[in-house]
């Protein structure tokens, strides 16, 4: 099923509430921060971050998802900007954001993932914060969501290597119960990673 098909219904495939990771880690942001949410989907995280006072730009490859993100923002009385873009050929801006979120962006096999991580590093300004959250390789044992290809799943070693030299502010490899719409439901093996881009 394509992402557009997945997001074409009236319900929200991953729910309308933010990821628990986003609510736990957003205290690190200052109000008014310029935030990019990569592969944002139907807006659950972008809209919540906007409600906390952030200036949020939501990027996704699915137009129906972004339409729903704007409807969710309107319903919650906040505004976000959005960009319909394919990350396989995206021209990343330079130093445009104070923070970037990548939450469940594991559609990307290794070469695309590396390009996305490079792009995120480029798009953050010096000292900016990167927030990554997704499934660990242990998720293959579960049926609560995520790709069934191990090379699309992450380990903390992989993330630390991708952002070598960055200050790691938070990292965690843990199991938790997901209740995020029909897309993520049940016991899951998760990773959190928050790091600061070097200032120079
Ligand atoms: C698992 S969903 C996660 C959505 C959202 N981050 C969340 O946690 O609710 C993955 C998202 O990646 C987007 N996506 C997949 N391939 C993409 C690509 N090549 N370029 C941009 N977005 C893409 C999909 O449209 C989908 O919204």
Tab-separated table of C-alpha atoms and ligand atoms in Angstrom:
chain	number	residue	atom	x	y	z
A	1	UNK	CA	0.000	0.000	0.000
A	2	UNK	CA	1.392	3.435	-0.913
A	3	UNK	CA	1.725	6.194	1.673
A	4	UNK	CA	-0.952	8.207	-0.152
A	5	UNK	CA	-3.348	5.247	0.060
A	6	UNK	CA	-2.524	4.774	3.731
A	7	UNK	CA	-3.334	8.425	4.447
A	8	UNK	CA	-6.363	8.753	2.155
A	9	UNK	CA	-8.985	7.827	4.798
A	10	UNK	CA	-10.576	10.248	7.205
A	11	UNK	CA	-8.972	8.614	10.227
A	12	UNK	CA	-5.362	9.331	11.209
A	13	UNK	CA	-3.160	6.305	10.579
A	14	UNK	CA	-0.775	7.133	13.453
A	15	UNK	CA	-3.363	8.990	15.503
A	16	UNK	CA	-3.621	12.695	16.248
A	17	UNK	CA	-1.599	12.741	19.463
A	18	UNK	CA	2.162	13.364	19.406
A	19	UNK	CA	4.711	10.657	19.891
A	20	UNK	CA	5.581	10.170	23.540
A	21	UNK	CA	9.226	10.839	22.578
A	22	UNK	CA	8.324	14.293	21.249
A	23	UNK	CA	6.431	15.263	24.400
A	24	UNK	CA	9.265	13.996	26.617
A	25	UNK	CA	12.076	15.767	24.763
A	26	UNK	CA	10.565	19.046	23.544
A	27	UNK	CA	11.518	20.811	26.800
A	28	UNK	CA	14.935	21.304	25.189
A	29	UNK	CA	13.445	23.779	22.669
A	30	UNK	CA	12.960	27.485	23.147
A	31	UNK	CA	9.600	28.984	22.197
A	32	UNK	CA	9.741	30.370	18.689
A	33	UNK	CA	12.430	27.917	17.565
A	34	UNK	CA	12.468	27.154	13.837
A	35	UNK	CA	11.697	23.441	13.693
A	36	UNK	CA	11.702	21.101	10.698
A	37	UNK	CA	9.773	17.852	10.988
A	38	UNK	CA	11.027	15.439	8.343
A	39	UNK	CA	8.510	12.925	6.960
A	40	UNK	CA	5.925	14.430	9.293
A	41	UNK	CA	2.950	12.490	7.914
A	42	UNK	CA	-0.494	13.628	9.042
A	43	UNK	CA	0.753	16.279	11.443
A	44	UNK	CA	0.484	14.808	14.927
A	45	UNK	CA	3.959	15.912	16.000
A	46	UNK	CA	4.163	19.173	14.030
A	47	UNK	CA	0.813	20.390	15.359
A	48	UNK	CA	1.716	19.599	18.962
A	49	UNK	CA	5.081	21.368	18.596
A	50	UNK	CA	3.329	24.398	17.069
A	51	UNK	CA	0.976	24.444	20.060
A	52	UNK	CA	4.062	24.662	22.305
A	53	UNK	CA	5.063	27.867	20.489
A	54	UNK	CA	7.463	26.527	17.864
A	55	UNK	CA	7.557	27.674	14.214
A	56	UNK	CA	7.129	24.308	12.553
A	57	UNK	CA	7.746	23.343	8.952
A	58	UNK	CA	6.402	19.887	8.061
A	59	UNK	CA	7.934	18.060	5.121
A	60	UNK	CA	6.452	14.885	3.664
A	61	UNK	CA	6.200	12.981	0.396
A	62	UNK	CA	2.438	12.492	0.733
A	63	UNK	CA	0.135	15.345	-0.247
A	64	UNK	CA	-2.958	13.768	1.409
A	65	UNK	CA	-0.987	13.485	4.651
A	66	UNK	CA	-0.030	17.157	4.580
A	67	UNK	CA	-3.611	18.204	3.811
A	68	UNK	CA	-4.687	16.359	6.941
A	69	UNK	CA	-1.833	17.971	8.890
A	70	UNK	CA	-3.179	21.417	7.990
A	71	UNK	CA	-6.728	20.373	8.931
A	72	UNK	CA	-5.455	19.097	12.285
A	73	UNK	CA	-3.584	22.378	12.840
A	74	UNK	CA	-6.723	24.360	12.073
A	75	UNK	CA	-8.768	22.233	14.447
A	76	UNK	CA	-6.208	22.839	17.201
A	77	UNK	CA	-6.006	26.586	16.466
A	78	UNK	CA	-2.347	26.648	15.416
A	79	UNK	CA	-0.554	27.126	12.131
A	80	UNK	CA	2.243	25.190	10.492
A	81	UNK	CA	3.923	25.489	7.131
A	82	UNK	CA	4.446	22.471	4.937
A	83	UNK	CA	6.377	21.220	1.963
A	84	UNK	CA	5.435	18.334	-0.305
A	85	UNK	CA	8.832	16.876	-1.164
A	86	UNK	CA	10.444	13.559	-2.011
A	87	UNK	CA	13.481	12.964	0.177
A	88	UNK	CA	15.098	10.788	-2.483
A	89	UNK	CA	15.835	13.988	-4.414
A	90	UNK	CA	15.500	16.754	-1.874
A	91	UNK	CA	17.782	19.798	-1.922
A	92	UNK	CA	18.355	20.466	1.760
A	93	UNK	CA	18.686	24.059	2.972
A	94	UNK	CA	21.807	25.181	4.801
A	95	UNK	CA	21.657	26.143	8.473
A	96	UNK	CA	17.958	26.983	8.320
A	97	UNK	CA	16.660	25.315	11.479
A	98	UNK	CA	17.302	25.328	15.208
A	99	UNK	CA	15.873	21.835	15.556
A	100	UNK	CA	14.988	18.921	13.311
A	101	UNK	CA	12.742	15.973	14.159
A	102	UNK	CA	12.808	12.600	12.420
A	103	UNK	CA	10.168	10.381	13.995
A	104	UNK	CA	9.576	6.954	12.459
A	105	UNK	CA	11.347	7.791	9.209
A	106	UNK	CA	12.431	4.206	8.578
A	107	UNK	CA	11.119	3.998	5.047
A	108	UNK	CA	14.743	4.745	4.086
A	109	UNK	CA	17.218	1.995	3.211
A	110	UNK	CA	20.886	2.654	4.113
A	111	UNK	CA	21.952	4.891	1.193
A	112	UNK	CA	18.869	7.122	1.472
A	113	UNK	CA	19.147	7.146	5.259
A	114	UNK	CA	22.755	8.363	4.986
A	115	UNK	CA	21.687	11.101	2.578
A	116	UNK	CA	18.853	12.147	4.924
A	117	UNK	CA	21.191	12.250	7.926
A	118	UNK	CA	23.692	14.357	5.933
A	119	UNK	CA	20.861	16.646	4.870
A	120	UNK	CA	19.626	17.036	8.438
A	121	UNK	CA	23.141	17.964	9.566
A	122	UNK	CA	23.381	20.547	6.786
A	123	UNK	CA	19.946	22.024	7.490
A	124	UNK	CA	20.620	22.571	11.204
A	125	UNK	CA	22.384	25.707	12.260
A	126	UNK	CA	25.534	25.292	14.392
A	127	UNK	CA	24.494	24.245	17.886
A	128	UNK	CA	21.079	23.094	16.600
A	129	UNK	CA	19.317	20.031	17.994
A	130	UNK	CA	18.501	16.788	16.226
A	131	UNK	CA	15.697	14.583	17.561
A	132	UNK	CA	15.491	11.043	16.163
A	133	UNK	CA	13.039	8.370	17.269
A	134	UNK	CA	12.189	5.054	15.698
A	135	UNK	CA	12.348	1.302	15.836
A	136	UNK	CA	15.458	-0.618	16.813
A	137	UNK	CA	16.586	-3.745	14.975
A	138	UNK	CA	14.897	-5.711	17.779
A	139	UNK	CA	11.536	-4.559	16.346
A	140	UNK	CA	11.692	-7.473	13.873
A	141	UNK	CA	10.410	-9.664	16.738
A	142	UNK	CA	7.270	-7.514	17.086
A	143	UNK	CA	4.220	-6.833	14.943
A	144	UNK	CA	3.413	-3.338	16.197
A	145	UNK	CA	4.610	-1.456	13.097
A	146	UNK	CA	7.682	-0.485	11.129
A	147	UNK	CA	9.469	-2.048	8.181
A	148	UNK	CA	10.296	-5.739	8.089
A	149	UNK	CA	13.732	-5.021	6.564
A	150	UNK	CA	16.503	-5.045	9.153
A	151	UNK	CA	18.676	-2.639	7.171
A	152	UNK	CA	15.997	0.060	7.592
A	153	UNK	CA	15.954	-0.358	11.356
A	154	UNK	CA	18.401	1.397	13.667
A	155	UNK	CA	20.774	0.768	16.546
A	156	UNK	CA	22.248	3.380	18.845
A	157	UNK	CA	25.692	2.429	17.470
A	158	UNK	CA	24.471	3.348	13.976
A	159	UNK	CA	23.135	6.708	15.147
A	160	UNK	CA	26.242	7.522	17.188
A	161	UNK	CA	28.421	6.725	14.167
A	162	UNK	CA	26.262	8.835	11.837
A	163	UNK	CA	26.595	11.832	14.150
A	164	UNK	CA	30.129	11.308	15.432
A	165	UNK	CA	31.484	14.426	17.111
A	166	UNK	CA	28.023	15.668	18.112
A	167	UNK	CA	27.128	16.117	21.778
A	168	UNK	CA	24.670	13.391	22.695
A	169	UNK	CA	22.045	14.824	25.026
A	170	UNK	CA	19.831	11.758	25.325
A	171	UNK	CA	19.929	8.203	24.020
A	172	UNK	CA	17.773	5.249	24.926
A	173	UNK	CA	17.112	1.722	23.660
A	174	UNK	CA	13.952	0.352	25.273
A	175	UNK	CA	10.669	-1.488	24.918
A	176	UNK	CA	7.344	0.288	25.269
A	177	UNK	CA	3.684	-0.129	24.457
A	178	UNK	CA	2.605	1.912	21.413
A	179	UNK	CA	-0.953	3.141	21.023
A	180	UNK	CA	-0.579	5.439	18.003
A	181	UNK	CA	-3.545	4.709	15.763
A	182	UNK	CA	-3.752	1.531	13.680
A	183	UNK	CA	-0.204	2.138	12.348
A	184	UNK	CA	1.643	1.638	15.627
A	185	UNK	CA	-0.102	-0.586	18.133
A	186	UNK	CA	1.415	-2.952	20.662
A	187	UNK	CA	4.747	-3.801	22.218
A	188	UNK	CA	7.623	-2.112	20.357
A	189	UNK	CA	11.422	-1.930	20.472
A	190	UNK	CA	12.285	1.771	20.302
A	191	UNK	CA	15.244	4.125	20.144
A	192	UNK	CA	15.548	7.760	21.202
A	193	UNK	CA	18.471	9.914	20.130
A	194	UNK	CA	18.905	13.636	20.776
A	195	UNK	CA	22.148	15.333	19.796
A	196	UNK	CA	23.558	18.814	19.348
A	197	UNK	CA	25.366	19.791	16.151
A	198	UNK	CA	28.826	21.130	16.935
A	199	UNK	CA	28.918	24.909	17.197
A	200	UNK	CA	31.822	25.272	14.801
B	1	LIG	C1	5.934	5.793	9.365
B	1	LIG	S1	5.359	7.297	8.672
B	1	LIG	C2	5.743	8.416	9.985
B	1	LIG	C3	4.973	9.690	9.948
B	1	LIG	C4	5.222	10.627	11.128
B	1	LIG	N1	6.621	10.988	11.256
B	1	LIG	C5	4.669	10.088	12.411
B	1	LIG	O1	5.454	9.618	13.253
B	1	LIG	O2	3.434	10.098	12.559
B	1	LIG	C6	6.608	7.651	7.449
B	1	LIG	C7	6.375	8.926	6.656
B	1	LIG	O3	7.412	9.034	5.681
B	1	LIG	C8	6.873	9.626	4.502
B	1	LIG	N2	7.761	9.280	3.382
B	1	LIG	C9	8.025	8.040	2.895
B	1	LIG	N3	8.890	8.119	1.865
B	1	LIG	C10	9.187	9.433	1.702
B	1	LIG	C11	10.026	10.167	0.809
B	1	LIG	N4	10.732	9.534	-0.145
B	1	LIG	N5	10.080	11.508	0.908
B	1	LIG	C12	9.359	12.155	1.868
B	1	LIG	N6	8.555	11.522	2.749
B	1	LIG	C13	8.460	10.176	2.669
B	1	LIG	C14	5.485	9.017	4.399
B	1	LIG	O4	4.631	9.775	3.566
B	1	LIG	C15	5.075	8.979	5.871
B	1	LIG	O5	4.379	10.148	6.219
